[in-house]
Coordinates of C-alpha atoms in Angstrom, one line a residue:
X869 CA -67.4 77.4 -47.7
X870 CA -65.8 76.9 -51.1
X871 CA -62.6 74.9 -51.4
X872 CA -62.1 75.5 -55.1
X873 CA -58.8 77.1 -55.9
X874 CA -58.1 80.0 -58.2
X875 CA -56.2 77.7 -60.6
X876 CA -58.9 75.1 -60.5
X877 CA -61.5 77.8 -61.3
X878 CA -59.4 78.9 -64.3
X879 CA -59.4 75.3 -65.6
X880 CA -63.1 75.1 -65.0
X881 CA -63.6 78.2 -67.0
X882 CA -61.5 76.9 -69.8
X883 CA -63.4 73.6 -69.8
X884 CA -66.7 75.4 -70.0
X885 CA -65.5 77.5 -72.9
X886 CA -64.3 74.5 -74.8
X887 CA -67.6 72.6 -74.2
X888 CA -69.6 75.7 -75.2
X889 CA -67.5 76.1 -78.3
X890 CA -68.1 72.5 -79.4
X891 CA -71.9 72.8 -78.7
X892 CA -72.3 76.4 -80.1
X893 CA -70.5 75.6 -83.3
X894 CA -72.2 72.2 -83.5
X895 CA -68.7 70.7 -84.2
X896 CA -69.3 67.2 -85.8
X897 CA -67.8 64.1 -84.3
X898 CA -64.3 63.5 -85.6
X899 CA -63.6 67.2 -86.4
X900 CA -60.3 68.7 -85.5
X901 CA -60.4 71.3 -82.8
X902 CA -58.4 74.5 -82.9
X903 CA -54.9 74.3 -81.4
X904 CA -54.0 75.3 -77.8
X905 CA -52.6 78.6 -79.0
X906 CA -55.8 79.4 -81.0
X907 CA -57.9 78.7 -77.9
X908 CA -55.6 80.9 -75.8
X909 CA -56.1 83.7 -78.2
X910 CA -59.9 83.1 -78.6
X911 CA -60.7 82.9 -74.8
X912 CA -57.9 84.9 -73.2
X913 CA -57.0 82.1 -70.9
X914 CA -53.6 80.6 -70.1
X915 CA -52.1 77.7 -72.2
X916 CA -51.9 75.6 -69.0
X917 CA -55.6 76.0 -68.3
X918 CA -56.5 75.2 -71.9
X919 CA -54.2 72.1 -71.8
X920 CA -55.8 70.8 -68.7
X921 CA -59.3 71.4 -70.0
X922 CA -58.5 69.5 -73.2
X923 CA -57.1 66.7 -71.0
X924 CA -60.4 66.6 -69.1
X925 CA -62.3 66.3 -72.4
X926 CA -60.1 63.4 -73.4
X927 CA -60.6 61.7 -70.1
X928 CA -64.4 62.0 -70.5
X929 CA -64.2 60.5 -74.0
X930 CA -65.3 63.8 -75.6
X931 CA -62.1 64.3 -77.5
X932 CA -59.2 62.2 -78.7
X933 CA -55.6 63.1 -79.6
X934 CA -53.9 61.9 -82.7
X935 CA -50.1 62.2 -82.7
X936 CA -48.9 64.9 -85.0
X937 CA -52.5 65.8 -86.0
X938 CA -54.1 67.5 -83.0
X939 CA -57.2 67.0 -81.0
X940 CA -60.5 65.8 -82.4
X941 CA -64.0 65.6 -81.1
X942 CA -65.4 62.2 -80.1
X943 CA -68.7 60.7 -79.1
X944 CA -68.5 61.7 -75.4
X945 CA -70.6 60.7 -72.5
X946 CA -74.5 60.8 -72.7
X947 CA -75.7 64.2 -71.4
X948 CA -77.9 62.6 -68.7
X949 CA -74.8 61.1 -67.1
X950 CA -72.6 64.1 -67.1
X951 CA -75.0 66.4 -65.4
X952 CA -73.6 65.7 -61.9
X953 CA -74.1 68.1 -59.1
X954 CA -71.3 70.6 -58.6
X955 CA -68.4 70.0 -56.3
X956 CA -68.3 73.4 -54.5
X957 CA -67.2 72.3 -51.0
X958 CA -65.2 69.7 -49.1
X959 CA -68.4 67.9 -48.2
X960 CA -69.4 67.7 -51.8
X961 CA -66.0 66.2 -52.5
X962 CA -66.5 63.6 -49.8
X963 CA -70.0 62.7 -51.0
X964 CA -68.8 62.1 -54.5
X965 CA -65.8 60.1 -53.4
X966 CA -68.2 57.7 -51.6
X967 CA -70.1 57.4 -54.8
X968 CA -67.0 56.7 -56.7
X969 CA -65.8 54.0 -54.2
X970 CA -69.2 52.2 -54.5
X971 CA -69.2 52.4 -58.3
X972 CA -65.6 51.6 -59.2
X973 CA -65.1 48.8 -56.7
X974 CA -67.9 46.8 -58.4
X975 CA -66.6 47.8 -61.8
X976 CA -63.3 46.3 -60.9
X977 CA -64.9 43.0 -59.8
X978 CA -66.8 42.8 -63.2
X979 CA -63.6 43.6 -65.0
X980 CA -61.9 40.6 -63.3
X981 CA -64.7 38.4 -64.4
X982 CA -65.0 39.6 -68.0
X983 CA -61.7 41.0 -69.2
X984 CA -60.0 39.7 -72.3
X985 CA -56.4 40.0 -73.5
X986 CA -57.1 43.3 -75.3
X987 CA -58.5 44.7 -72.0
X988 CA -55.4 43.7 -70.1
X989 CA -53.2 45.3 -72.7
X990 CA -55.2 48.5 -72.4
X991 CA -55.0 48.6 -68.6
X992 CA -51.3 48.0 -68.7
X993 CA -50.7 50.7 -71.3
X994 CA -52.8 53.2 -69.2
X995 CA -50.7 52.3 -66.1
X996 CA -47.4 52.7 -68.0
X997 CA -48.5 56.1 -69.3
X998 CA -49.5 57.2 -65.8
X999 CA -46.2 56.1 -64.3
X1000 CA -44.2 57.9 -67.1
X1001 CA -46.2 61.1 -66.5
X1002 CA -45.6 60.9 -62.7
X1003 CA -41.9 61.3 -63.3
X1004 CA -42.6 65.1 -63.8
X1005 CA -46.3 65.9 -63.3
X1006 CA -49.3 64.9 -61.3
X1007 CA -50.9 62.9 -64.1
X1008 CA -54.6 63.6 -63.5
X1009 CA -55.7 62.7 -67.0
X1010 CA -53.6 59.6 -67.1
X1011 CA -55.0 58.5 -63.7
X1012 CA -58.5 59.0 -65.1
X1013 CA -57.7 57.0 -68.1
X1014 CA -56.4 54.1 -66.0
X1015 CA -59.7 53.9 -64.1
X1016 CA -61.6 54.2 -67.4
X1017 CA -59.6 51.3 -68.9
X1018 CA -60.9 49.1 -66.0
X1019 CA -64.4 50.2 -66.8
X1020 CA -63.9 49.2 -70.4
X1021 CA -62.9 45.7 -69.2
X1022 CA -66.2 45.4 -67.4
X1023 CA -68.0 45.3 -70.8
X1024 CA -71.0 47.3 -69.7
X1025 CA -71.5 50.5 -71.6
X1026 CA -73.6 52.1 -68.8
X1027 CA -70.9 51.6 -66.2
X1028 CA -68.3 52.9 -68.6
X1029 CA -70.4 56.0 -69.1
X1030 CA -70.7 56.4 -65.3
X1031 CA -67.0 56.1 -64.7
X1032 CA -66.2 58.5 -67.5
X1033 CA -68.6 61.0 -66.2
X1034 CA -66.7 61.0 -62.9
X1035 CA -63.6 62.3 -64.7
X1036 CA -64.3 65.8 -63.5
X1037 CA -64.5 64.6 -60.0
X1038 CA -61.1 62.8 -60.4
X1039 CA -59.5 66.1 -61.6
X1040 CA -60.9 68.0 -58.6
X1041 CA -59.9 65.4 -56.1
X1042 CA -56.4 65.3 -57.5
X1043 CA -56.2 69.1 -57.6
X1044 CA -57.1 69.3 -53.9
X1045 CA -54.6 66.7 -53.0
X1046 CA -51.8 68.5 -55.0
X1047 CA -52.7 71.9 -53.5
X1048 CA -52.5 70.6 -49.9
X1049 CA -49.1 69.0 -50.5
X1050 CA -50.3 65.6 -49.2
X1051 CA -47.9 63.7 -51.4
X1052 CA -44.7 64.5 -53.3
X1053 CA -44.6 63.2 -56.9
X1054 CA -42.2 60.4 -55.8
X1055 CA -44.5 59.4 -53.0
X1056 CA -47.5 59.4 -55.3
X1057 CA -45.6 57.4 -57.9
X1058 CA -44.6 54.8 -55.3
X1059 CA -48.2 54.4 -53.9
X1060 CA -49.8 54.2 -57.4
X1061 CA -47.3 51.6 -58.5
X1062 CA -48.1 49.4 -55.5
X1063 CA -51.9 50.0 -55.3
X1064 CA -52.6 50.0 -59.0
X1065 CA -50.4 47.0 -59.3
X1066 CA -52.6 45.1 -56.8
X1067 CA -55.7 46.0 -58.9
X1068 CA -54.1 44.9 -62.1
X1069 CA -52.9 41.6 -60.6
X1070 CA -56.4 40.8 -59.3
X1071 CA -58.0 41.5 -62.7
X1072 CA -55.3 39.5 -64.5
X1073 CA -55.9 36.5 -62.2
X1074 CA -59.7 36.8 -62.6
X1075 CA -60.2 37.3 -58.9
X1076 CA -63.3 39.5 -58.6
X1077 CA -63.4 39.8 -54.8
X1078 CA -59.7 40.6 -54.6
X1079 CA -60.1 43.2 -57.4
X1080 CA -63.1 44.8 -55.6
X1081 CA -61.1 45.0 -52.4
X1082 CA -57.9 46.3 -54.0
X1083 CA -59.7 49.2 -55.8
X1084 CA -61.8 50.0 -52.8
X1085 CA -58.7 50.2 -50.6
X1086 CA -56.9 52.3 -53.2
X1087 CA -59.7 54.9 -53.2
X1088 CA -60.2 54.8 -49.5
X1089 CA -56.5 55.3 -48.8
X1090 CA -56.5 58.4 -50.9
X1091 CA -59.6 59.6 -49.1
X1092 CA -58.1 59.1 -45.7
X1093 CA -54.9 61.0 -46.7
X1094 CA -57.1 63.9 -47.8
X1095 CA -59.4 64.0 -44.8
X1096 CA -56.3 63.8 -42.5
X1097 CA -55.5 67.4 -43.6
X1098 CA -58.9 68.8 -42.8
X1099 CA -60.7 70.0 -39.7
X1100 CA -64.4 69.3 -40.5

């Protein structure tokens, strides 16, 4: 049984079109991509779907935005790490969430051991951007960037690639949560402020075990809220 919503499918379609465009046109790294309106006209998809697809590319590190200039292609994630099995059911979602918990909890512990001042500044900036977005929107891309900033602080390129490759999973999980109405924006904002705050404090204080536990608890709390709405 598929639990992929119509809106999510439209975003998936937009994402596939954008990736295909970049690969088919062999767009060089650092090249400016067409505007949202140009992609809307080219693919016949909604602006909202194109916008979310571009956000997903940015979360994966395959594109970057430059204020006032547009969106540009970037290095992206190695192909062998982005070929993850599809999330076509609730059970797929649960399986990938378990994988994410195992991976990111250890990444947080390494970040606590290895982070420098620049890493901390990046993590704080990502959290501030997410909190600002949560004033009016769900903030999927900003949430993914927060978790990616922790992976950067672990100073292991392979782990960073792995966390970045899970960006698509993060979008799907957030989408399922939003569709089921598990949390209001204000509730989500309050929870993220508290739980992300614990993670940031542990990394700041160089406490690997505490960072591991805080990130693991954060992800498991979200998983529990989601599973509480299901009859498996």
